[in-house]
Amino acid sequence: KLPQIQQIMREFEKESEIMDMKEEMMNDAIDDAMGDEDDEEEGEAIVNQVLDELGLSIADQMSDLPAGQLGGPGKVAQPAAAEDAADADLEARLENLKRQ
């Protein structure tokens, strides 16, 4: 029985090594296809340079927003009571749909 176990262990090691090689090849192929992280950083630097040349800054635009404004122009933070009422209404509508 011991020789059989040894044979199984050798086959397992062989298959494990083959699997590791395939995994490494796949990771290399994915890395090559996706490009390097350096490309992303370089692209971000170019975008920031263009924005600087245009005199635009996201921080400046964000500081111009009113303090209570969330989610973009025209949207104002809702009081908690209004949110609770809206949640209750949605739950009631959902229950009606479940009954049908």
PDB file of N, CA and C in Angstrom:
ATOM      1  N   LYS A   1       0.819  -1.193   0.000  1.00  0.00           N
ATOM      2  CA  LYS A   1       0.000   0.000   0.000  1.00  0.00           C
ATOM      3  C   LYS A   1       0.867   1.263   0.000  1.00  0.00           C
ATOM      4  N   LEU A   2       2.007   1.219   0.629  1.00  0.00           N
ATOM      5  CA  LEU A   2       2.915   2.365   0.677  1.00  0.00           C
ATOM      6  C   LEU A   2       3.394   2.770  -0.710  1.00  0.00           C
ATOM      7  N   PRO A   3       3.763   1.839  -1.599  1.00  0.00           N
ATOM      8  CA  PRO A   3       4.167   2.254  -2.953  1.00  0.00           C
ATOM      9  C   PRO A   3       3.040   2.971  -3.707  1.00  0.00           C
ATOM     10  N   GLN A   4       1.811   2.549  -3.480  1.00  0.00           N
ATOM     11  CA  GLN A   4       0.680   3.209  -4.148  1.00  0.00           C
ATOM     12  C   GLN A   4       0.538   4.647  -3.659  1.00  0.00           C
ATOM     13  N   ILE A   5       0.688   4.846  -2.367  1.00  0.00           N
ATOM     14  CA  ILE A   5       0.585   6.192  -1.796  1.00  0.00           C
ATOM     15  C   ILE A   5       1.716   7.064  -2.332  1.00  0.00           C
ATOM     16  N   GLN A   6       2.914   6.507  -2.420  1.00  0.00           N
ATOM     17  CA  GLN A   6       4.050   7.264  -2.955  1.00  0.00           C
ATOM     18  C   GLN A   6       3.798   7.651  -4.415  1.00  0.00           C
ATOM     19  N   GLN A   7       3.256   6.725  -5.191  1.00  0.00           N
ATOM     20  CA  GLN A   7       2.950   6.995  -6.595  1.00  0.00           C
ATOM     21  C   GLN A   7       1.904   8.113  -6.698  1.00  0.00           C
ATOM     22  N   ILE A   8       0.882   8.068  -5.858  1.00  0.00           N
ATOM     23  CA  ILE A   8      -0.158   9.099  -5.864  1.00  0.00           C
ATOM     24  C   ILE A   8       0.446  10.448  -5.492  1.00  0.00           C
ATOM     25  N   MET A   9       1.324  10.468  -4.506  1.00  0.00           N
ATOM     26  CA  MET A   9       1.961  11.718  -4.090  1.00  0.00           C
ATOM     27  C   MET A   9       2.835  12.293  -5.212  1.00  0.00           C
ATOM     28  N   ARG A  10       3.577  11.440  -5.925  1.00  0.00           N
ATOM     29  CA  ARG A  10       4.394  11.917  -7.048  1.00  0.00           C
ATOM     30  C   ARG A  10       3.519  12.507  -8.140  1.00  0.00           C
ATOM     31  N   GLU A  11       2.411  11.837  -8.445  1.00  0.00           N
ATOM     32  CA  GLU A  11       1.489  12.354  -9.461  1.00  0.00           C
ATOM     33  C   GLU A  11       0.881  13.681  -9.013  1.00  0.00           C
ATOM     34  N   PHE A  12       0.543  13.758  -7.737  1.00  0.00           N
ATOM     35  CA  PHE A  12      -0.013  14.994  -7.201  1.00  0.00           C
ATOM     36  C   PHE A  12       0.987  16.140  -7.317  1.00  0.00           C
ATOM     37  N   GLU A  13       2.234  15.898  -6.949  1.00  0.00           N
ATOM     38  CA  GLU A  13       3.279  16.920  -7.055  1.00  0.00           C
ATOM     39  C   GLU A  13       3.466  17.369  -8.503  1.00  0.00           C
ATOM     40  N   LYS A  14       3.468  16.394  -9.408  1.00  0.00           N
ATOM     41  CA  LYS A  14       3.641  16.697 -10.833  1.00  0.00           C
ATOM     42  C   LYS A  14       2.492  17.573 -11.328  1.00  0.00           C
ATOM     43  N   GLU A  15       1.272  17.175 -11.000  1.00  0.00           N
ATOM     44  CA  GLU A  15       0.104  17.951 -11.433  1.00  0.00           C
ATOM     45  C   GLU A  15       0.081  19.335 -10.780  1.00  0.00           C
ATOM     46  N   SER A  16       0.515  19.405  -9.539  1.00  0.00           N
ATOM     47  CA  SER A  16       0.554  20.679  -8.834  1.00  0.00           C
ATOM     48  C   SER A  16       1.557  21.629  -9.492  1.00  0.00           C
ATOM     49  N   GLU A  17       2.719  21.101  -9.874  1.00  0.00           N
ATOM     50  CA  GLU A  17       3.720  21.922 -10.560  1.00  0.00           C
ATOM     51  C   GLU A  17       3.206  22.401 -11.911  1.00  0.00           C
ATOM     52  N   ILE A  18       2.535  21.514 -12.632  1.00  0.00           N
ATOM     53  CA  ILE A  18       1.959  21.895 -13.931  1.00  0.00           C
ATOM     54  C   ILE A  18       0.920  22.995 -13.737  1.00  0.00           C
ATOM     55  N   MET A  19       0.074  22.834 -12.709  1.00  0.00           N
ATOM     56  CA  MET A  19      -0.939  23.835 -12.430  1.00  0.00           C
ATOM     57  C   MET A  19      -0.300  25.182 -12.062  1.00  0.00           C
ATOM     58  N   ASP A  20       0.761  25.158 -11.271  1.00  0.00           N
ATOM     59  CA  ASP A  20       1.456  26.396 -10.899  1.00  0.00           C
ATOM     60  C   ASP A  20       2.038  27.086 -12.126  1.00  0.00           C
ATOM     61  N   MET A  21       2.613  26.295 -13.038  1.00  0.00           N
ATOM     62  CA  MET A  21       3.169  26.887 -14.263  1.00  0.00           C
ATOM     63  C   MET A  21       2.067  27.512 -15.114  1.00  0.00           C
ATOM     64  N   LYS A  22       0.937  26.816 -15.238  1.00  0.00           N
ATOM     65  CA  LYS A  22      -0.181  27.352 -16.018  1.00  0.00           C
ATOM     66  C   LYS A  22      -0.719  28.625 -15.380  1.00  0.00           C
ATOM     67  N   GLU A  23      -0.815  28.629 -14.065  1.00  0.00           N
ATOM     68  CA  GLU A  23      -1.302  29.820 -13.364  1.00  0.00           C
ATOM     69  C   GLU A  23      -0.363  31.001 -13.594  1.00  0.00           C
ATOM     70  N   GLU A  24       0.922  30.755 -13.529  1.00  0.00           N
ATOM     71  CA  GLU A  24       1.895  31.822 -13.754  1.00  0.00           C
ATOM     72  C   GLU A  24       1.800  32.353 -15.187  1.00  0.00           C
ATOM     73  N   MET A  25       1.630  31.439 -16.146  1.00  0.00           N
ATOM     74  CA  MET A  25       1.497  31.872 -17.539  1.00  0.00           C
ATOM     75  C   MET A  25       0.229  32.692 -17.729  1.00  0.00           C
ATOM     76  N   MET A  26      -0.865  32.279 -17.097  1.00  0.00           N
ATOM     77  CA  MET A  26      -2.116  33.025 -17.215  1.00  0.00           C
ATOM     78  C   MET A  26      -1.982  34.400 -16.572  1.00  0.00           C
ATOM     79  N   ASN A  27      -1.351  34.477 -15.412  1.00  0.00           N
ATOM     80  CA  ASN A  27      -1.154  35.764 -14.751  1.00  0.00           C
ATOM     81  C   ASN A  27      -0.296  36.695 -15.603  1.00  0.00           C
ATOM     82  N   ASP A  28       0.748  36.145 -16.225  1.00  0.00           N
ATOM     83  CA  ASP A  28       1.585  36.956 -17.110  1.00  0.00           C
ATOM     84  C   ASP A  28       0.788  37.467 -18.296  1.00  0.00           C
ATOM     85  N   ALA A  29      -0.039  36.595 -18.873  1.00  0.00           N
ATOM     86  CA  ALA A  29      -0.850  36.998 -20.021  1.00  0.00           C
ATOM     87  C   ALA A  29      -1.850  38.082 -19.625  1.00  0.00           C
ATOM     88  N   ILE A  30      -2.462  37.939 -18.461  1.00  0.00           N
ATOM     89  CA  ILE A  30      -3.413  38.956 -17.987  1.00  0.00           C
ATOM     90  C   ILE A  30      -2.695  40.272 -17.734  1.00  0.00           C
ATOM     91  N   ASP A  31      -1.522  40.205 -17.101  1.00  0.00           N
ATOM     92  CA  ASP A  31      -0.760  41.427 -16.841  1.00  0.00           C
ATOM     93  C   ASP A  31      -0.381  42.123 -18.141  1.00  0.00           C
ATOM     94  N   ASP A  32       0.008  41.336 -19.139  1.00  0.00           N
ATOM     95  CA  ASP A  32       0.370  41.920 -20.436  1.00  0.00           C
ATOM     96  C   ASP A  32      -0.851  42.551 -21.106  1.00  0.00           C
ATOM     97  N   ALA A  33      -1.992  41.893 -21.000  1.00  0.00           N
ATOM     98  CA  ALA A  33      -3.201  42.399 -21.641  1.00  0.00           C
ATOM     99  C   ALA A  33      -3.731  43.648 -20.942  1.00  0.00           C
ATOM    100  N   MET A  34      -3.637  43.676 -19.634  1.00  0.00           N
ATOM    101  CA  MET A  34      -4.187  44.794 -18.876  1.00  0.00           C
ATOM    102  C   MET A  34      -3.230  45.987 -18.828  1.00  0.00           C
ATOM    103  N   GLY A  35      -1.996  45.792 -19.130  1.00  0.00           N
ATOM    104  CA  GLY A  35      -1.029  46.877 -19.057  1.00  0.00           C
ATOM    105  C   GLY A  35      -0.530  47.043 -17.642  1.00  0.00           C
ATOM    106  N   ASP A  36       0.445  47.862 -17.505  1.00  0.00           N
ATOM    107  CA  ASP A  36       1.050  48.096 -16.203  1.00  0.00           C
ATOM    108  C   ASP A  36       0.300  49.176 -15.447  1.00  0.00           C
ATOM    109  N   GLU A  37       0.451  49.179 -14.135  1.00  0.00           N
ATOM    110  CA  GLU A  37      -0.135  50.230 -13.318  1.00  0.00           C
ATOM    111  C   GLU A  37       0.548  51.560 -13.613  1.00  0.00           C
ATOM    112  N   ASP A  38       1.785  51.490 -14.091  1.00  0.00           N
ATOM    113  CA  ASP A  38       2.508  52.713 -14.422  1.00  0.00           C
ATOM    114  C   ASP A  38       1.775  53.485 -15.504  1.00  0.00           C
ATOM    115  N   ASP A  39       1.131  52.762 -16.449  1.00  0.00           N
ATOM    116  CA  ASP A  39       0.386  53.418 -17.510  1.00  0.00           C
ATOM    117  C   ASP A  39      -0.764  54.234 -16.927  1.00  0.00           C
ATOM    118  N   GLU A  40      -1.431  53.679 -15.930  1.00  0.00           N
ATOM    119  CA  GLU A  40      -2.553  54.377 -15.299  1.00  0.00           C
ATOM    120  C   GLU A  40      -2.054  55.630 -14.583  1.00  0.00           C
ATOM    121  N   GLU A  41      -0.960  55.498 -13.863  1.00  0.00           N
ATOM    122  CA  GLU A  41      -0.405  56.648 -13.159  1.00  0.00           C
ATOM    123  C   GLU A  41       0.062  57.715 -14.147  1.00  0.00           C
ATOM    124  N   GLU A  42       0.649  57.269 -15.244  1.00  0.00           N
ATOM    125  CA  GLU A  42       1.110  58.207 -16.264  1.00  0.00           C
ATOM    126  C   GLU A  42      -0.084  58.932 -16.889  1.00  0.00           C
ATOM    127  N   GLY A  43      -1.143  58.204 -17.173  1.00  0.00           N
ATOM    128  CA  GLY A  43      -2.340  58.804 -17.742  1.00  0.00           C
ATOM    129  C   GLY A  43      -2.967  59.800 -16.783  1.00  0.00           C
ATOM    130  N   GLU A  44      -2.985  59.461 -15.511  1.00  0.00           N
ATOM    131  CA  GLU A  44      -3.535  60.362 -14.504  1.00  0.00           C
ATOM    132  C   GLU A  44      -2.700  61.634 -14.414  1.00  0.00           C
ATOM    133  N   ALA A  45      -1.390  61.491 -14.518  1.00  0.00           N
ATOM    134  CA  ALA A  45      -0.517  62.659 -14.473  1.00  0.00           C
ATOM    135  C   ALA A  45      -0.760  63.566 -15.669  1.00  0.00           C
ATOM    136  N   ILE A  46      -0.983  62.979 -16.843  1.00  0.00           N
ATOM    137  CA  ILE A  46      -1.245  63.773 -18.047  1.00  0.00           C
ATOM    138  C   ILE A  46      -2.565  64.514 -17.910  1.00  0.00           C
ATOM    139  N   VAL A  47      -3.599  63.830 -17.404  1.00  0.00           N
ATOM    140  CA  VAL A  47      -4.900  64.474 -17.210  1.00  0.00           C
ATOM    141  C   VAL A  47      -4.763  65.641 -16.235  1.00  0.00           C
ATOM    142  N   ASN A  48      -4.052  65.427 -15.130  1.00  0.00           N
ATOM    143  CA  ASN A  48      -3.857  66.500 -14.154  1.00  0.00           C
ATOM    144  C   ASN A  48      -3.098  67.673 -14.761  1.00  0.00           C
ATOM    145  N   GLN A  49      -2.110  67.384 -15.611  1.00  0.00           N
ATOM    146  CA  GLN A  49      -1.348  68.448 -16.266  1.00  0.00           C
ATOM    147  C   GLN A  49      -2.264  69.269 -17.177  1.00  0.00           C
ATOM    148  N   VAL A  50      -3.118  68.596 -17.950  1.00  0.00           N
ATOM    149  CA  VAL A  50      -4.040  69.298 -18.845  1.00  0.00           C
ATOM    150  C   VAL A  50      -5.005  70.153 -18.036  1.00  0.00           C
ATOM    151  N   LEU A  51      -5.544  69.584 -16.947  1.00  0.00           N
ATOM    152  CA  LEU A  51      -6.457  70.355 -16.104  1.00  0.00           C
ATOM    153  C   LEU A  51      -5.758  71.569 -15.504  1.00  0.00           C
ATOM    154  N   ASP A  52      -4.504  71.382 -15.085  1.00  0.00           N
ATOM    155  CA  ASP A  52      -3.749  72.513 -14.543  1.00  0.00           C
ATOM    156  C   ASP A  52      -3.560  73.588 -15.598  1.00  0.00           C
ATOM    157  N   GLU A  53      -3.273  73.174 -16.833  1.00  0.00           N
ATOM    158  CA  GLU A  53      -3.084  74.140 -17.912  1.00  0.00           C
ATOM    159  C   GLU A  53      -4.378  74.900 -18.199  1.00  0.00           C
ATOM    160  N   LEU A  54      -5.515  74.229 -18.034  1.00  0.00           N
ATOM    161  CA  LEU A  54      -6.797  74.881 -18.265  1.00  0.00           C
ATOM    162  C   LEU A  54      -7.251  75.692 -17.052  1.00  0.00           C
ATOM    163  N   GLY A  55      -6.533  75.544 -15.959  1.00  0.00           N
ATOM    164  CA  GLY A  55      -6.870  76.288 -14.757  1.00  0.00           C
ATOM    165  C   GLY A  55      -8.023  75.676 -13.986  1.00  0.00           C
ATOM    166  N   LEU A  56      -8.259  74.409 -14.203  1.00  0.00           N
ATOM    167  CA  LEU A  56      -9.356  73.731 -13.522  1.00  0.00           C
ATOM    168  C   LEU A  56      -8.818  72.895 -12.374  1.00  0.00           C
ATOM    169  N   SER A  57      -9.589  72.868 -11.329  1.00  0.00           N
ATOM    170  CA  SER A  57      -9.230  72.027 -10.202  1.00  0.00           C
ATOM    171  C   SER A  57     -10.516  71.520  -9.569  1.00  0.00           C
ATOM    172  N   ILE A  58     -10.591  70.242  -9.371  1.00  0.00           N
ATOM    173  CA  ILE A  58     -11.795  69.655  -8.791  1.00  0.00           C
ATOM    174  C   ILE A  58     -12.005  70.202  -7.382  1.00  0.00           C
ATOM    175  N   ALA A  59     -10.937  70.389  -6.650  1.00  0.00           N
ATOM    176  CA  ALA A  59     -11.070  70.905  -5.288  1.00  0.00           C
ATOM    177  C   ALA A  59     -11.696  72.301  -5.306  1.00  0.00           C
ATOM    178  N   ASP A  60     -11.312  73.133  -6.256  1.00  0.00           N
ATOM    179  CA  ASP A  60     -11.891  74.475  -6.356  1.00  0.00           C
ATOM    180  C   ASP A  60     -13.369  74.395  -6.683  1.00  0.00           C
ATOM    181  N   GLN A  61     -13.737  73.490  -7.584  1.00  0.00           N
ATOM    182  CA  GLN A  61     -15.144  73.349  -7.949  1.00  0.00           C
ATOM    183  C   GLN A  61     -15.955  72.833  -6.771  1.00  0.00           C
ATOM    184  N   MET A  62     -15.398  71.917  -5.996  1.00  0.00           N
ATOM    185  CA  MET A  62     -16.117  71.355  -4.865  1.00  0.00           C
ATOM    186  C   MET A  62     -16.285  72.388  -3.760  1.00  0.00           C
ATOM    187  N   SER A  63     -15.324  73.280  -3.592  1.00  0.00           N
ATOM    188  CA  SER A  63     -15.429  74.284  -2.535  1.00  0.00           C
ATOM    189  C   SER A  63     -16.501  75.322  -2.857  1.00  0.00           C
ATOM    190  N   ASP A  64     -16.890  75.454  -4.133  1.00  0.00           N
ATOM    191  CA  ASP A  64     -17.924  76.400  -4.531  1.00  0.00           C
ATOM    192  C   ASP A  64     -19.326  75.893  -4.237  1.00  0.00           C
ATOM    193  N   LEU A  65     -19.481  74.603  -3.919  1.00  0.00           N
ATOM    194  CA  LEU A  65     -20.800  74.034  -3.657  1.00  0.00           C
ATOM    195  C   LEU A  65     -21.316  74.508  -2.302  1.00  0.00           C
ATOM    196  N   PRO A  66     -22.634  74.729  -2.197  1.00  0.00           N
ATOM    197  CA  PRO A  66     -23.210  75.075  -0.894  1.00  0.00           C
ATOM    198  C   PRO A  66     -23.021  73.925   0.092  1.00  0.00           C
ATOM    199  N   ALA A  67     -22.986  74.236   1.360  1.00  0.00           N
ATOM    200  CA  ALA A  67     -22.690  73.240   2.396  1.00  0.00           C
ATOM    201  C   ALA A  67     -23.731  72.130   2.461  1.00  0.00           C
ATOM    202  N   GLY A  68     -25.014  72.421   2.236  1.00  0.00           N
ATOM    203  CA  GLY A  68     -26.060  71.409   2.358  1.00  0.00           C
ATOM    204  C   GLY A  68     -26.309  70.623   1.103  1.00  0.00           C
ATOM    205  N   GLN A  69     -25.562  70.874   0.060  1.00  0.00           N
ATOM    206  CA  GLN A  69     -25.841  70.246  -1.235  1.00  0.00           C
ATOM    207  C   GLN A  69     -25.149  68.901  -1.341  1.00  0.00           C
ATOM    208  N   LEU A  70     -25.922  67.876  -1.705  1.00  0.00           N
ATOM    209  CA  LEU A  70     -25.380  66.532  -1.886  1.00  0.00           C
ATOM    210  C   LEU A  70     -25.799  65.995  -3.225  1.00  0.00           C
ATOM    211  N   GLY A  71     -24.942  65.276  -3.887  1.00  0.00           N
ATOM    212  CA  GLY A  71     -25.310  64.562  -5.103  1.00  0.00           C
ATOM    213  C   GLY A  71     -25.315  65.399  -6.360  1.00  0.00           C
ATOM    214  N   GLY A  72     -25.027  66.660  -6.288  1.00  0.00           N
ATOM    215  CA  GLY A  72     -24.947  67.462  -7.510  1.00  0.00           C
ATOM    216  C   GLY A  72     -25.894  68.637  -7.459  1.00  0.00           C
ATOM    217  N   PRO A  73     -25.912  69.455  -8.522  1.00  0.00           N
ATOM    218  CA  PRO A  73     -26.732  70.657  -8.550  1.00  0.00           C
ATOM    219  C   PRO A  73     -28.212  70.331  -8.418  1.00  0.00           C
ATOM    220  N   GLY A  74     -28.910  71.157  -7.628  1.00  0.00           N
ATOM    221  CA  GLY A  74     -30.345  71.016  -7.517  1.00  0.00           C
ATOM    222  C   GLY A  74     -30.811  70.029  -6.468  1.00  0.00           C
ATOM    223  N   LYS A  75     -29.925  69.268  -5.866  1.00  0.00           N
ATOM    224  CA  LYS A  75     -30.324  68.299  -4.857  1.00  0.00           C
ATOM    225  C   LYS A  75     -29.893  68.821  -3.490  1.00  0.00           C
ATOM    226  N   VAL A  76     -30.840  68.803  -2.545  1.00  0.00           N
ATOM    227  CA  VAL A  76     -30.568  69.269  -1.198  1.00  0.00           C
ATOM    228  C   VAL A  76     -30.828  68.112  -0.251  1.00  0.00           C
ATOM    229  N   ALA A  77     -30.073  68.055   0.818  1.00  0.00           N
ATOM    230  CA  ALA A  77     -30.234  66.976   1.778  1.00  0.00           C
ATOM    231  C   ALA A  77     -31.644  66.997   2.352  1.00  0.00           C
ATOM    232  N   GLN A  78     -32.282  65.807   2.434  1.00  0.00           N
ATOM    233  CA  GLN A  78     -33.636  65.705   2.949  1.00  0.00           C
ATOM    234  C   GLN A  78     -33.596  65.465   4.450  1.00  0.00           C
ATOM    235  N   PRO A  79     -34.582  66.010   5.173  1.00  0.00           N
ATOM    236  CA  PRO A  79     -34.651  65.725   6.601  1.00  0.00           C
ATOM    237  C   PRO A  79     -34.940  64.253   6.841  1.00  0.00           C
ATOM    238  N   ALA A  80     -34.589  63.765   8.022  1.00  0.00           N
ATOM    239  CA  ALA A  80     -34.761  62.348   8.342  1.00  0.00           C
ATOM    240  C   ALA A  80     -36.229  61.946   8.325  1.00  0.00           C
ATOM    241  N   ALA A  81     -37.124  62.823   8.767  1.00  0.00           N
ATOM    242  CA  ALA A  81     -38.558  62.492   8.794  1.00  0.00           C
ATOM    243  C   ALA A  81     -39.081  62.242   7.390  1.00  0.00           C
ATOM    244  N   ALA A  82     -38.633  63.040   6.423  1.00  0.00           N
ATOM    245  CA  ALA A  82     -39.068  62.851   5.039  1.00  0.00           C
ATOM    246  C   ALA A  82     -38.563  61.516   4.495  1.00  0.00           C
ATOM    247  N   GLU A  83     -37.347  61.150   4.871  1.00  0.00           N
ATOM    248  CA  GLU A  83     -36.793  59.870   4.423  1.00  0.00           C
ATOM    249  C   GLU A  83     -37.575  58.716   5.033  1.00  0.00           C
ATOM    250  N   ASP A  84     -37.950  58.828   6.328  1.00  0.00           N
ATOM    251  CA  ASP A  84     -38.722  57.773   6.984  1.00  0.00           C
ATOM    252  C   ASP A  84     -40.086  57.608   6.317  1.00  0.00           C
ATOM    253  N   ALA A  85     -40.717  58.731   5.975  1.00  0.00           N
ATOM    254  CA  ALA A  85     -42.025  58.674   5.322  1.00  0.00           C
ATOM    255  C   ALA A  85     -41.905  58.023   3.945  1.00  0.00           C
ATOM    256  N   ALA A  86     -40.841  58.360   3.239  1.00  0.00           N
ATOM    257  CA  ALA A  86     -40.622  57.776   1.916  1.00  0.00           C
ATOM    258  C   ALA A  86     -40.371  56.277   2.027  1.00  0.00           C
ATOM    259  N   ASP A  87     -39.598  55.871   3.053  1.00  0.00           N
ATOM    260  CA  ASP A  87     -39.338  54.448   3.261  1.00  0.00           C
ATOM    261  C   ASP A  87     -40.621  53.702   3.590  1.00  0.00           C
ATOM    262  N   ALA A  88     -41.447  54.294   4.451  1.00  0.00           N
ATOM    263  CA  ALA A  88     -42.702  53.655   4.830  1.00  0.00           C
ATOM    264  C   ALA A  88     -43.610  53.511   3.615  1.00  0.00           C
ATOM    265  N   ASP A  89     -43.657  54.538   2.777  1.00  0.00           N
ATOM    266  CA  ASP A  89     -44.474  54.483   1.565  1.00  0.00           C
ATOM    267  C   ASP A  89     -43.989  53.377   0.634  1.00  0.00           C
ATOM    268  N   LEU A  90     -42.674  53.278   0.448  1.00  0.00           N
ATOM    269  CA  LEU A  90     -42.120  52.230  -0.422  1.00  0.00           C
ATOM    270  C   LEU A  90     -42.410  50.836   0.127  1.00  0.00           C
ATOM    271  N   GLU A  91     -42.311  50.685   1.447  1.00  0.00           N
ATOM    272  CA  GLU A  91     -42.589  49.383   2.048  1.00  0.00           C
ATOM    273  C   GLU A  91     -44.058  49.000   1.859  1.00  0.00           C
ATOM    274  N   ALA A  92     -44.959  49.979   2.004  1.00  0.00           N
ATOM    275  CA  ALA A  92     -46.386  49.704   1.805  1.00  0.00           C
ATOM    276  C   ALA A  92     -46.663  49.307   0.360  1.00  0.00           C
ATOM    277  N   ARG A  93     -46.042  49.982  -0.569  1.00  0.00           N
ATOM    278  CA  ARG A  93     -46.229  49.645  -1.987  1.00  0.00           C
ATOM    279  C   ARG A  93     -45.693  48.259  -2.283  1.00  0.00           C
ATOM    280  N   LEU A  94     -44.564  47.908  -1.673  1.00  0.00           N
ATOM    281  CA  LEU A  94     -43.983  46.585  -1.871  1.00  0.00           C
ATOM    282  C   LEU A  94     -44.911  45.502  -1.327  1.00  0.00           C
ATOM    283  N   GLU A  95     -45.503  45.740  -0.161  1.00  0.00           N
ATOM    284  CA  GLU A  95     -46.438  44.773   0.409  1.00  0.00           C
ATOM    285  C   GLU A  95     -47.639  44.590  -0.494  1.00  0.00           C
ATOM    286  N   ASN A  96     -48.153  45.676  -1.073  1.00  0.00           N
ATOM    287  CA  ASN A  96     -49.286  45.585  -1.999  1.00  0.00           C
ATOM    288  C   ASN A  96     -48.934  44.760  -3.222  1.00  0.00           C
ATOM    289  N   LEU A  97     -47.722  44.933  -3.711  1.00  0.00           N
ATOM    290  CA  LEU A  97     -47.291  44.159  -4.878  1.00  0.00           C
ATOM    291  C   LEU A  97     -47.145  42.673  -4.545  1.00  0.00           C
ATOM    292  N   LYS A  98     -46.684  42.370  -3.341  1.00  0.00           N
ATOM    293  CA  LYS A  98     -46.525  40.976  -2.929  1.00  0.00           C
ATOM    294  C   LYS A  98     -47.871  40.277  -2.824  1.00  0.00           C
ATOM    295  N   ARG A  99     -48.909  41.013  -2.401  1.00  0.00           N
ATOM    296  CA  ARG A  99     -50.241  40.418  -2.247  1.00  0.00           C
ATOM    297  C   ARG A  99     -50.898  40.122  -3.584  1.00  0.00           C
ATOM    298  N   GLN A 100     -50.505  40.817  -4.622  1.00  0.00           N
ATOM    299  CA  GLN A 100     -51.159  40.648  -5.936  1.00  0.00           C
ATOM    300  C   GLN A 100     -50.683  39.447  -6.640  1.00  0.00           C
TER     301      GLN A 100
END
